[in-house]
PDB file of C-alpha atoms and ligand atoms in Angstrom:
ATOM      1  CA  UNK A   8      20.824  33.901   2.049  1.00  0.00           C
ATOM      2  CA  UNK A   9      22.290  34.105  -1.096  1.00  0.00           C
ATOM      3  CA  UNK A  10      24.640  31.186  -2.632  1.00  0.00           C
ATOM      4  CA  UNK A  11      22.984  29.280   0.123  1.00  0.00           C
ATOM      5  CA  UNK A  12      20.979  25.511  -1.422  1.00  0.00           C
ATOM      6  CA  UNK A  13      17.121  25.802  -0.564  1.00  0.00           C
ATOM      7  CA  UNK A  14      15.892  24.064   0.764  1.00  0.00           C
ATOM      8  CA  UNK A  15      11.917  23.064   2.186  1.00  0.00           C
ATOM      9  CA  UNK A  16       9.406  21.424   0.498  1.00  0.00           C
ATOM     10  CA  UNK A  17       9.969  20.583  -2.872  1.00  0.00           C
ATOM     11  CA  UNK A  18      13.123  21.598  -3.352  1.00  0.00           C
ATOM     12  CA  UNK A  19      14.880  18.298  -3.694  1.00  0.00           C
ATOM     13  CA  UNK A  20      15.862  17.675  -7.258  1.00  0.00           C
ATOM     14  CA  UNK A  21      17.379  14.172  -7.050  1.00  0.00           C
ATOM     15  CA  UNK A  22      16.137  12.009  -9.403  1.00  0.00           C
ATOM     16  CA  UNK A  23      13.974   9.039  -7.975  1.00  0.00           C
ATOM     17  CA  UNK A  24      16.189   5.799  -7.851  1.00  0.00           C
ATOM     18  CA  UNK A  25      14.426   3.107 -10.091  1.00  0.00           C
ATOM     19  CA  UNK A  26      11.692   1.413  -8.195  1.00  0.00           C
ATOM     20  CA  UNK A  27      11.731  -2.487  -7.873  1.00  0.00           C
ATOM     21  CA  UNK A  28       8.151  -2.642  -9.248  1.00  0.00           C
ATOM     22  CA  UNK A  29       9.667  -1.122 -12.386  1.00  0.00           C
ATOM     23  CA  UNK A  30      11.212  -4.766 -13.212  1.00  0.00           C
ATOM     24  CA  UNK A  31       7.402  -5.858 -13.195  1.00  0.00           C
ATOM     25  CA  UNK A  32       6.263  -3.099 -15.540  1.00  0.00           C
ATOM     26  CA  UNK A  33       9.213  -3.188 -17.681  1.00  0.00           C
ATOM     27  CA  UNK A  34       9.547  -6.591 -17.730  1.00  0.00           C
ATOM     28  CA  UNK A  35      13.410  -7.260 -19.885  1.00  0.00           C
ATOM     29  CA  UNK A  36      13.064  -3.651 -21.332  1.00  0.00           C
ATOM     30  CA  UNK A  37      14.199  -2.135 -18.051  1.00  0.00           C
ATOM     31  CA  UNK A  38      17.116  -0.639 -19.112  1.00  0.00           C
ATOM     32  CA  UNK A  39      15.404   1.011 -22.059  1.00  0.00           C
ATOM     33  CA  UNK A  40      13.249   2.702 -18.773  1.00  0.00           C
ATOM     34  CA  UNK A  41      16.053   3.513 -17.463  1.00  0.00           C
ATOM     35  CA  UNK A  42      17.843   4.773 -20.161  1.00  0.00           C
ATOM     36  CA  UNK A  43      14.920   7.108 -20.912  1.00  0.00           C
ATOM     37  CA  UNK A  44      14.627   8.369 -16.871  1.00  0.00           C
ATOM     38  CA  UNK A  45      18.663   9.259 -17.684  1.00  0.00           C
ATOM     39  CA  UNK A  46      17.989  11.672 -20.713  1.00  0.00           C
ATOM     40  CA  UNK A  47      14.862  12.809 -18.918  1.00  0.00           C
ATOM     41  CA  UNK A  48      16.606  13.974 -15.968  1.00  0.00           C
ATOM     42  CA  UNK A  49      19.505  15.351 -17.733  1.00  0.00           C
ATOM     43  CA  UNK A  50      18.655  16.688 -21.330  1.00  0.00           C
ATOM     44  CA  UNK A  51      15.197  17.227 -20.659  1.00  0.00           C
ATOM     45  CA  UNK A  52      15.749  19.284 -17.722  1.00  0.00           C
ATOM     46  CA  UNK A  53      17.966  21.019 -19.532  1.00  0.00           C
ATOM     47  CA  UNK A  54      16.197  21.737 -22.445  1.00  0.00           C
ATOM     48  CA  UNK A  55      13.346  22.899 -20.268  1.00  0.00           C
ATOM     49  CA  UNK A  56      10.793  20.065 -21.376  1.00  0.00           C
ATOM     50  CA  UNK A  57      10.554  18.522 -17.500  1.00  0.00           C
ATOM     51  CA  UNK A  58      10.802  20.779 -14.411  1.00  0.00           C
ATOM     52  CA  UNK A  59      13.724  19.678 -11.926  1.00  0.00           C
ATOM     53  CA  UNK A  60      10.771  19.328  -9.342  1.00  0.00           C
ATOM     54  CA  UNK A  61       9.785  16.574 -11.080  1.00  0.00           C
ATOM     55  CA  UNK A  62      12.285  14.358 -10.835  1.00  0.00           C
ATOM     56  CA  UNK A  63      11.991  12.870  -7.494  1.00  0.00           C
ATOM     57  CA  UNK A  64       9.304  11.024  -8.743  1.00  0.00           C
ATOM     58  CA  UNK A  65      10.160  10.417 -12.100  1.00  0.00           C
ATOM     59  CA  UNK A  66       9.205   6.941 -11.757  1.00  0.00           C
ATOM     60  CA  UNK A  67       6.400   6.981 -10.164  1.00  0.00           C
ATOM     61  CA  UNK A  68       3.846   9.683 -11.289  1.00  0.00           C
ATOM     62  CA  UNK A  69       5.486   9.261 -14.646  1.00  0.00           C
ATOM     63  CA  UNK A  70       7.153   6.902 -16.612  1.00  0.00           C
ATOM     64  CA  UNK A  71       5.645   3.630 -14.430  1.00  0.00           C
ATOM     65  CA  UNK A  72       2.003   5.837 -14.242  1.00  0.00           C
ATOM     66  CA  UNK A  73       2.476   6.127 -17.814  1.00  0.00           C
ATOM     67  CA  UNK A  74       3.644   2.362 -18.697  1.00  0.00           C
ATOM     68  CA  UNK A  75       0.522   1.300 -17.053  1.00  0.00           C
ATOM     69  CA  UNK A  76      -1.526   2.267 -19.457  1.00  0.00           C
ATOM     70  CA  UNK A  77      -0.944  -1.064 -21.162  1.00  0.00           C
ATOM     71  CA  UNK A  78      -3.139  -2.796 -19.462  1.00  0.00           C
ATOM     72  CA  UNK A  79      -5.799  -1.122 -21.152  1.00  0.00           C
ATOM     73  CA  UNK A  80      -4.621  -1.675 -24.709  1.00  0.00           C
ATOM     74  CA  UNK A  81      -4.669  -5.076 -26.754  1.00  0.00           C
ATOM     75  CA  UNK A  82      -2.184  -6.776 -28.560  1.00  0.00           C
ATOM     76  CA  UNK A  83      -1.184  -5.420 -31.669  1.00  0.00           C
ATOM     77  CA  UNK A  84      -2.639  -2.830 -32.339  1.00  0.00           C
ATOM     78  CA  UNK A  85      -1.935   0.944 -33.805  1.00  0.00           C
ATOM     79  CA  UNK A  86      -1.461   3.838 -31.393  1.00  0.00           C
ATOM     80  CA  UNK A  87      -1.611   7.640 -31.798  1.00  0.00           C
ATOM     81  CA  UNK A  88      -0.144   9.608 -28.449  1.00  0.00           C
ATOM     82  CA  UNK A  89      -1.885  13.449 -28.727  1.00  0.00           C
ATOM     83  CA  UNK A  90       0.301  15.964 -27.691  1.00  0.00           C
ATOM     84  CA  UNK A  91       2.969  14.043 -26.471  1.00  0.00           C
ATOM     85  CA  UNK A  92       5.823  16.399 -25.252  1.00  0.00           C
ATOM     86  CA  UNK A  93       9.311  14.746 -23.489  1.00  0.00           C
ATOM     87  CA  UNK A  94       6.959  11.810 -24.790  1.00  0.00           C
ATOM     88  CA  UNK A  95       4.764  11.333 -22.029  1.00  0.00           C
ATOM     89  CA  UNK A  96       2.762   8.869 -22.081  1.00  0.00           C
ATOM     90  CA  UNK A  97       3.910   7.604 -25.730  1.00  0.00           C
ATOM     91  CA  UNK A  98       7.641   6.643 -24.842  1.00  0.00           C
ATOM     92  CA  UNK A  99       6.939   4.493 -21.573  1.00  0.00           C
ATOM     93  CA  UNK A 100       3.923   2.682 -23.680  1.00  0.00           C
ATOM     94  CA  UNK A 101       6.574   2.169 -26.761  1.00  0.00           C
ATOM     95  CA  UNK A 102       9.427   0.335 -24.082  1.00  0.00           C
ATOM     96  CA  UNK A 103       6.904  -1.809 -22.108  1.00  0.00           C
ATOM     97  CA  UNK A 104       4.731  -2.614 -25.475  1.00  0.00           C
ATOM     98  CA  UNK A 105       7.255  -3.219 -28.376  1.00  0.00           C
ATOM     99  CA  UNK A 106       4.366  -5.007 -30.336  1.00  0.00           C
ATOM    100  CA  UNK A 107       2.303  -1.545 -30.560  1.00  0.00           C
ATOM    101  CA  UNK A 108       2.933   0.470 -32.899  1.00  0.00           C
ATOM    102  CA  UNK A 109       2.780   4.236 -31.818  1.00  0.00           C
ATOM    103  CA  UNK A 110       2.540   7.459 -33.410  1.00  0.00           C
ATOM    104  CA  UNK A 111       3.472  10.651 -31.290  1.00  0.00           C
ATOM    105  CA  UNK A 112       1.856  14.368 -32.361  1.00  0.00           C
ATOM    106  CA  UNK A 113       3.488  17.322 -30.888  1.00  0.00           C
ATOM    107  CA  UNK A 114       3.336  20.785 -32.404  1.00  0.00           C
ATOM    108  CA  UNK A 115       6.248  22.149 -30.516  1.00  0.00           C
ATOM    109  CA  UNK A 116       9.882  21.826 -32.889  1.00  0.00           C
ATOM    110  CA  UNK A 117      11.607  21.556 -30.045  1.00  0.00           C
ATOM    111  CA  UNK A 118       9.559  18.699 -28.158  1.00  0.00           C
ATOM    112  CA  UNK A 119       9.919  16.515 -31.608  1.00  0.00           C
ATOM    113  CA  UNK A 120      13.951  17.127 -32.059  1.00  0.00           C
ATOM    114  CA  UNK A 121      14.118  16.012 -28.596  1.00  0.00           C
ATOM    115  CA  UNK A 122      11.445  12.677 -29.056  1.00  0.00           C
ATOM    116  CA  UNK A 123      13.204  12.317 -32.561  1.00  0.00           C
ATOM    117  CA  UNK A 124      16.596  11.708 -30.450  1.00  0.00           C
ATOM    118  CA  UNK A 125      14.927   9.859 -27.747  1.00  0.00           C
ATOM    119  CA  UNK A 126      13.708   6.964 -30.332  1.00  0.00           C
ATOM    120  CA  UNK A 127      16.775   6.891 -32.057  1.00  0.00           C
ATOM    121  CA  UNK A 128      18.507   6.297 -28.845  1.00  0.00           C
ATOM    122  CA  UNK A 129      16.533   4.079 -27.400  1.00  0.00           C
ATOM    123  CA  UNK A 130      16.344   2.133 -30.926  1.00  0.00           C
ATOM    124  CA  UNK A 131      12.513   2.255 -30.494  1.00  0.00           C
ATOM    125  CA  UNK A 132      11.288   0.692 -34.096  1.00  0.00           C
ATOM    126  CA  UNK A 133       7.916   0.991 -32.692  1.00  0.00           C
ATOM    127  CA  UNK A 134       7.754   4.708 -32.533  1.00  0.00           C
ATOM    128  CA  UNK A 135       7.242   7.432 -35.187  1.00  0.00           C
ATOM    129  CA  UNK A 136       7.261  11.088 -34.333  1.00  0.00           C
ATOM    130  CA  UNK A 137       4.732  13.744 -36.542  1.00  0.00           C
ATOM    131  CA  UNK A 138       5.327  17.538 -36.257  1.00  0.00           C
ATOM    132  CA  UNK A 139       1.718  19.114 -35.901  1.00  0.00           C
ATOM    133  CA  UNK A 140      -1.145  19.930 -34.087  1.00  0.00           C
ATOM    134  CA  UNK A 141      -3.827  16.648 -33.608  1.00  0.00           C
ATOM    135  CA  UNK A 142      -6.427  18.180 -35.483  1.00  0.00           C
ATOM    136  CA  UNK A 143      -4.634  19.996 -38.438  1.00  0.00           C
ATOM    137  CA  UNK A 144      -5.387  18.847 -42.205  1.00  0.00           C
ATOM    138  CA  UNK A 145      -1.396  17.893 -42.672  1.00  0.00           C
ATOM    139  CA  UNK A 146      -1.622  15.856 -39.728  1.00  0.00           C
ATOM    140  CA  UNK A 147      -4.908  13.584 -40.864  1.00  0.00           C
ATOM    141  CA  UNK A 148      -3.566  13.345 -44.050  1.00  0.00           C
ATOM    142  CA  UNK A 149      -0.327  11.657 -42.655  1.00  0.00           C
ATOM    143  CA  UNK A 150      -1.610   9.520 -39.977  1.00  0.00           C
ATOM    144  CA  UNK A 151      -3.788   6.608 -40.740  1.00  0.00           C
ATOM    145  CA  UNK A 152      -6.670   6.713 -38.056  1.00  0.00           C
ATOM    146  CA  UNK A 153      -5.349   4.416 -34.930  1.00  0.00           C
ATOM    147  CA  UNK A 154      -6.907   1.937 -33.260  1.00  0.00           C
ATOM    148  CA  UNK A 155      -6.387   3.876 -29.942  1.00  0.00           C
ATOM    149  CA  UNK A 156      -5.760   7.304 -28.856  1.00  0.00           C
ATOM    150  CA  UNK A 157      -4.073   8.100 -26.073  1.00  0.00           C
ATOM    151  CA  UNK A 158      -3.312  11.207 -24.451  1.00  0.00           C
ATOM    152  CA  UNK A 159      -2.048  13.150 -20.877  1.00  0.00           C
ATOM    153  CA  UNK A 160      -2.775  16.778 -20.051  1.00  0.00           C
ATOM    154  CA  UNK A 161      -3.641  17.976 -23.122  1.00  0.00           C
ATOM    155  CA  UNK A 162      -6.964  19.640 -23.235  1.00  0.00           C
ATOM    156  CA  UNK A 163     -10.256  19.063 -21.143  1.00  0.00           C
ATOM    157  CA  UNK A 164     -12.239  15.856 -22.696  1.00  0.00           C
ATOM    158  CA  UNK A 165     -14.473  17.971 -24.840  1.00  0.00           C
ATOM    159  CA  UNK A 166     -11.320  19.186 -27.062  1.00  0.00           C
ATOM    160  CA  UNK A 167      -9.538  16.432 -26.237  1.00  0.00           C
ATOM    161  CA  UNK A 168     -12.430  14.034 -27.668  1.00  0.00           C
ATOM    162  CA  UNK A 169     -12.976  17.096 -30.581  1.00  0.00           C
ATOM    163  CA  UNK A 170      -8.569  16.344 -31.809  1.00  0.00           C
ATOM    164  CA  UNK A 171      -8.869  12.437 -30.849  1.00  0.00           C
ATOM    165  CA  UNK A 172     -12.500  11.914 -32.683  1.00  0.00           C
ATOM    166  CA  UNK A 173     -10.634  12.091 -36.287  1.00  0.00           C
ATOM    167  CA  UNK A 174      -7.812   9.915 -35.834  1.00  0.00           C
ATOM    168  CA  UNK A 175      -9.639   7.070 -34.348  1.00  0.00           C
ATOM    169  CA  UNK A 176     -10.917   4.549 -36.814  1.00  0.00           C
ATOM    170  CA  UNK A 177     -14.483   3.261 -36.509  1.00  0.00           C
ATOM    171  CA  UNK A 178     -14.722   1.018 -33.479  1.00  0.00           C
ATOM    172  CA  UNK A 179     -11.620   2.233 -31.610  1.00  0.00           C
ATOM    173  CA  UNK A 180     -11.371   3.586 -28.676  1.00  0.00           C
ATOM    174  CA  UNK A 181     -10.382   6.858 -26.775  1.00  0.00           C
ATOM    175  CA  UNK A 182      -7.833   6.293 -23.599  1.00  0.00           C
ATOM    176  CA  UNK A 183      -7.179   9.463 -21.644  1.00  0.00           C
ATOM    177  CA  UNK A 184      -4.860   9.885 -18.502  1.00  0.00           C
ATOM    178  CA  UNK A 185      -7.130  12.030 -16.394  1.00  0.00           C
ATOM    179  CA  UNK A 186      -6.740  12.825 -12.796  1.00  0.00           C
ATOM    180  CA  UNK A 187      -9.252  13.056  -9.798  1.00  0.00           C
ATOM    181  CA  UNK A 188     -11.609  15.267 -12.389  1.00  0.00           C
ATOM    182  CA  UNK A 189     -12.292  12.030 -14.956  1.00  0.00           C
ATOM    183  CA  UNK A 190     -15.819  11.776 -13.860  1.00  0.00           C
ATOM    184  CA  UNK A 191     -16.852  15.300 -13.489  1.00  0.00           C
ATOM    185  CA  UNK A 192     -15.338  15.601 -17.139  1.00  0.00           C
ATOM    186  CA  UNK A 193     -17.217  12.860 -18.307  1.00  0.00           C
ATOM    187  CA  UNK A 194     -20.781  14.195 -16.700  1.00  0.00           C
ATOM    188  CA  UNK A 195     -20.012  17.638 -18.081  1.00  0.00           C
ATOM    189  CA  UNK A 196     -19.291  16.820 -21.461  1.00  0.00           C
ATOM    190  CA  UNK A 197     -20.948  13.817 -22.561  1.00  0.00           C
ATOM    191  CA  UNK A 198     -23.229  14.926 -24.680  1.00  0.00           C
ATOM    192  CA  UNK A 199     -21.054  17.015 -26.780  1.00  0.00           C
ATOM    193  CA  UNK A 200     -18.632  14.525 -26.610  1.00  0.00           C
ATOM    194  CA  UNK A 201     -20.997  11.686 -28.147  1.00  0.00           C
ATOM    195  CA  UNK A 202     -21.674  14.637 -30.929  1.00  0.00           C
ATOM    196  CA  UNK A 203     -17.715  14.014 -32.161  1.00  0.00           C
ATOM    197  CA  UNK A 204     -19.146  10.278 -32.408  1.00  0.00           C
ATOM    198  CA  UNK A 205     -17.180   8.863 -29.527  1.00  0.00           C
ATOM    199  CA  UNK A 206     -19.896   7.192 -27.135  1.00  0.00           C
ATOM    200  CA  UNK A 207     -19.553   5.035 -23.969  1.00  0.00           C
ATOM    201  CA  UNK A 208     -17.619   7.098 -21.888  1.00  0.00           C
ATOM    202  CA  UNK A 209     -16.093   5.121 -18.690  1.00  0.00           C
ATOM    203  CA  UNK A 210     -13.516   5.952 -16.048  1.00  0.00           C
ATOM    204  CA  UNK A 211     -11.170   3.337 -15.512  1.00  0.00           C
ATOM    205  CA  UNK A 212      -8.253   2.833 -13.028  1.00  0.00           C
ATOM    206  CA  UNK A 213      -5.121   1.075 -13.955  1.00  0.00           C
ATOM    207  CA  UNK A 214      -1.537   0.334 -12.072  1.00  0.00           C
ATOM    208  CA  UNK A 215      -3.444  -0.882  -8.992  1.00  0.00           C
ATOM    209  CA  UNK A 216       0.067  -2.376  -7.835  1.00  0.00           C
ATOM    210  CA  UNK A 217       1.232   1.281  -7.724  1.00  0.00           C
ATOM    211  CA  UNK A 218       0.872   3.856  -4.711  1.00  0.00           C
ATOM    212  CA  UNK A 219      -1.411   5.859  -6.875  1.00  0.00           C
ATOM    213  CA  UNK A 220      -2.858   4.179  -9.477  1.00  0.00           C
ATOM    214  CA  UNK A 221      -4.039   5.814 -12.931  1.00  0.00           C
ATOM    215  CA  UNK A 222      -7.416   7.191 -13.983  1.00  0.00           C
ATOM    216  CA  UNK A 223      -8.076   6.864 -17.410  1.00  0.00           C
ATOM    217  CA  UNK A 224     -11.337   7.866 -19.328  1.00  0.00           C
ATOM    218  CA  UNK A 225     -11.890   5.608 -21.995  1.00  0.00           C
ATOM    219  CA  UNK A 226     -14.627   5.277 -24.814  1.00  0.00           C
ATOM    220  CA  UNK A 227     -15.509   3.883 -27.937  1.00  0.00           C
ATOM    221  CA  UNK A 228     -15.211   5.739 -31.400  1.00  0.00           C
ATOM    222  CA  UNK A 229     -18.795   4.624 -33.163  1.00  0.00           C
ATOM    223  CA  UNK A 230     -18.277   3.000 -36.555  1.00  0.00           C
ATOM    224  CA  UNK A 231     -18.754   5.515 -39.015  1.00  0.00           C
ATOM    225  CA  UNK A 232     -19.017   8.907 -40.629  1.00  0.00           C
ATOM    226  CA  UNK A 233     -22.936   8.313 -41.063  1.00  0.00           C
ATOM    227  CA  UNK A 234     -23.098   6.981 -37.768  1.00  0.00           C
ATOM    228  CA  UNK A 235     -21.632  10.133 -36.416  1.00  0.00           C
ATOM    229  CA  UNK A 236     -23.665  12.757 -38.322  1.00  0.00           C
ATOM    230  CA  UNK A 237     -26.839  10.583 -36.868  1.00  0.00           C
ATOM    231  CA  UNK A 238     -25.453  10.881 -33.731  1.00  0.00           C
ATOM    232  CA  UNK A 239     -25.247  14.609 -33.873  1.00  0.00           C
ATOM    233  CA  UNK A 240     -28.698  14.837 -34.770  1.00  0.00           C
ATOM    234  CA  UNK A 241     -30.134  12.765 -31.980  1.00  0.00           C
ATOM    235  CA  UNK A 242     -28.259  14.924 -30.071  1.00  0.00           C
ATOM    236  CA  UNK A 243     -29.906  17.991 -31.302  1.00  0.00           C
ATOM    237  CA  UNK A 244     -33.340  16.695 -31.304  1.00  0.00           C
ATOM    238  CA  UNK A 245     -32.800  15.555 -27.280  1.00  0.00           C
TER     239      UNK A 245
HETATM  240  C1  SAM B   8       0.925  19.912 -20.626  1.00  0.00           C
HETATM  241  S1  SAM B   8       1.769  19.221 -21.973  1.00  0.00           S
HETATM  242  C2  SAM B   8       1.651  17.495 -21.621  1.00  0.00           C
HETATM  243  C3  SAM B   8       2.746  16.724 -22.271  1.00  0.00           C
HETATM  244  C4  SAM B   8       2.720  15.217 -21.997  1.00  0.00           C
HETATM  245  N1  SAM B   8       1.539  14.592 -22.546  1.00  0.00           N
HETATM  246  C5  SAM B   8       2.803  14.939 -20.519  1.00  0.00           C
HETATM  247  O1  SAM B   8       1.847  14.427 -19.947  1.00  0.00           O
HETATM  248  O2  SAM B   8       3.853  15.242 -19.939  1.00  0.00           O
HETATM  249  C6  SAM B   8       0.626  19.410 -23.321  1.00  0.00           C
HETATM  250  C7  SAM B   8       1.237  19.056 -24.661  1.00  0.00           C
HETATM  251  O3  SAM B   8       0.218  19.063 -25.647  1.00  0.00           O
HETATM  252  C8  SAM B   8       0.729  19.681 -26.810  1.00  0.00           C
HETATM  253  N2  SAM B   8      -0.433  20.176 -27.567  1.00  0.00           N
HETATM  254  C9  SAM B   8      -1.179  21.277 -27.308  1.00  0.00           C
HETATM  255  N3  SAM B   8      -2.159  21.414 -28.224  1.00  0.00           N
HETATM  256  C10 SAM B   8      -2.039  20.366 -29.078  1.00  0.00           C
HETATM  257  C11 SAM B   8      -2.756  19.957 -30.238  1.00  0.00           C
HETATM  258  N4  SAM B   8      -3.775  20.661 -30.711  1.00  0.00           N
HETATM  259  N5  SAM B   8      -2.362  18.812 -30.848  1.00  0.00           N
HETATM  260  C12 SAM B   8      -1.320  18.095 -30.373  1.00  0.00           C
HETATM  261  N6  SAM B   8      -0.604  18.459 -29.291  1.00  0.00           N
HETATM  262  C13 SAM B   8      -0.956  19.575 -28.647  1.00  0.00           C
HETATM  263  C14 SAM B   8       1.654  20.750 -26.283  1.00  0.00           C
HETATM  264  O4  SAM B   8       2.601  21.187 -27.252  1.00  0.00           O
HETATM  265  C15 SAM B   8       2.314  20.045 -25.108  1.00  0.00           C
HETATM  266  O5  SAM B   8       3.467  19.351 -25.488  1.00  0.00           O
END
């Protein structure tokens, strides 16, 4: 009946308390978490960038599967996050991993006001935002090629690897958040996936503390340019 709440399956809204694991994955940045689960579940509702379904589990199938991803990244090192949106996974990464230093692309104007506010909020020194699609010409011209890509729902691996290939510097690797499909990606698209030079394809799981874990599909950028166009050929020729 009209005016009346509904109510079934899925239709709670209420925003998933903060989960005592979080203090693990956080470590003394917790309130940075938190702070970002606040303007998630208010302005970014709002503004349309996170569905209200979502946040009953806020934490868990996002920013904490998201923070996990640091356990596949070294110290130090440079970051680009591919089409990042409310900043998923780039923002969690930033707060659990000040000593990376990560660069979010999203086309959308409206996704990088709201990431723009987000880092100034948050104070995150770590983070820079860049308007643009991953494999535009303005966008390789302002990013220096990372030493890991990262990226969540974005494309299937072969575009995904097709944007990524560019902006990862000889060596580096790919890290994908991919769901139950990682390894039917990676047997489907291998091949053309090595042809964009990236080579060593692997599914790994991370967040084994958590319910569900995450699948990532990593691999390894080969060194160079040359290395690539060789690459392509062998390809061709098998
Ligand atoms: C489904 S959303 C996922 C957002 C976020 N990664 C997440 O997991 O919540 C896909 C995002 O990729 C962005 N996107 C699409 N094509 C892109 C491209 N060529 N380069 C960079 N970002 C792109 C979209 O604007 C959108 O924000």
């Amino acid at each position: 009946m009209a005016g009346e709440p509904e109510s079934g399956p899925g239709s709670n809204t209420e925003t998933e308390p903060t989960p005592p694991i979080a203090a693990a994955i956080f470590g003394e940045r917790l309130d940075l978490a938190e702070k970002y689960a606040s303007i998630l579940s208010e302005e970014g509702v709002l503004r349309g960038l996170i569905g209200p379904r979502e946040l009953p589990q806020l934490w868990t199938r996002h920013l904490m599967n998201c923070a996990v991803l640091s356990e596949a990244i070294d110290e130090d090192l440079t970051v680009i996050d591919i089409g990042s949106g409310a900043g998923l996974p780039g923002i969690p990464l930033a707060i659990a991993r000040p000593d990376l230093a990560i660069t979010l692309i999203e086309p959308l104007l409206r996704r990088t006001t709201f990431l723009d506010e987000v880092v100034t909020e948050l104070g995150l020194k770590n983070v820079t935002v860049v308007r643009g699609r991953a494999e535009e010409k303005a966008v390789l011209k302002a990013v220096q090629p990372a030493d890991v890509v990262t990226s969540r729902a974005v494309a299937p691996l072969e575009r995904l690897a097709k944007w990524s290939a560019p902006l990862i510097r000889g060596g580096g690797r790919l890290v994908a958040l991919k769901g139950r499909s990682a390894a039917d990606e990676i047997a489907r698209d291998r091949e053309k996936v090595s042809g964009f030079g990236i080579r060593d394809l692997t599914v790994e799981e991370c967040g084994t503390m958590l319910e569900t874990p995450t699948t990532l599909i990593t691999g390894r950028r080969i060194e160079s340019a040359k290395d690539a166009r060789k690459a392509r050929r062998a390809g061709r020729r098998g």
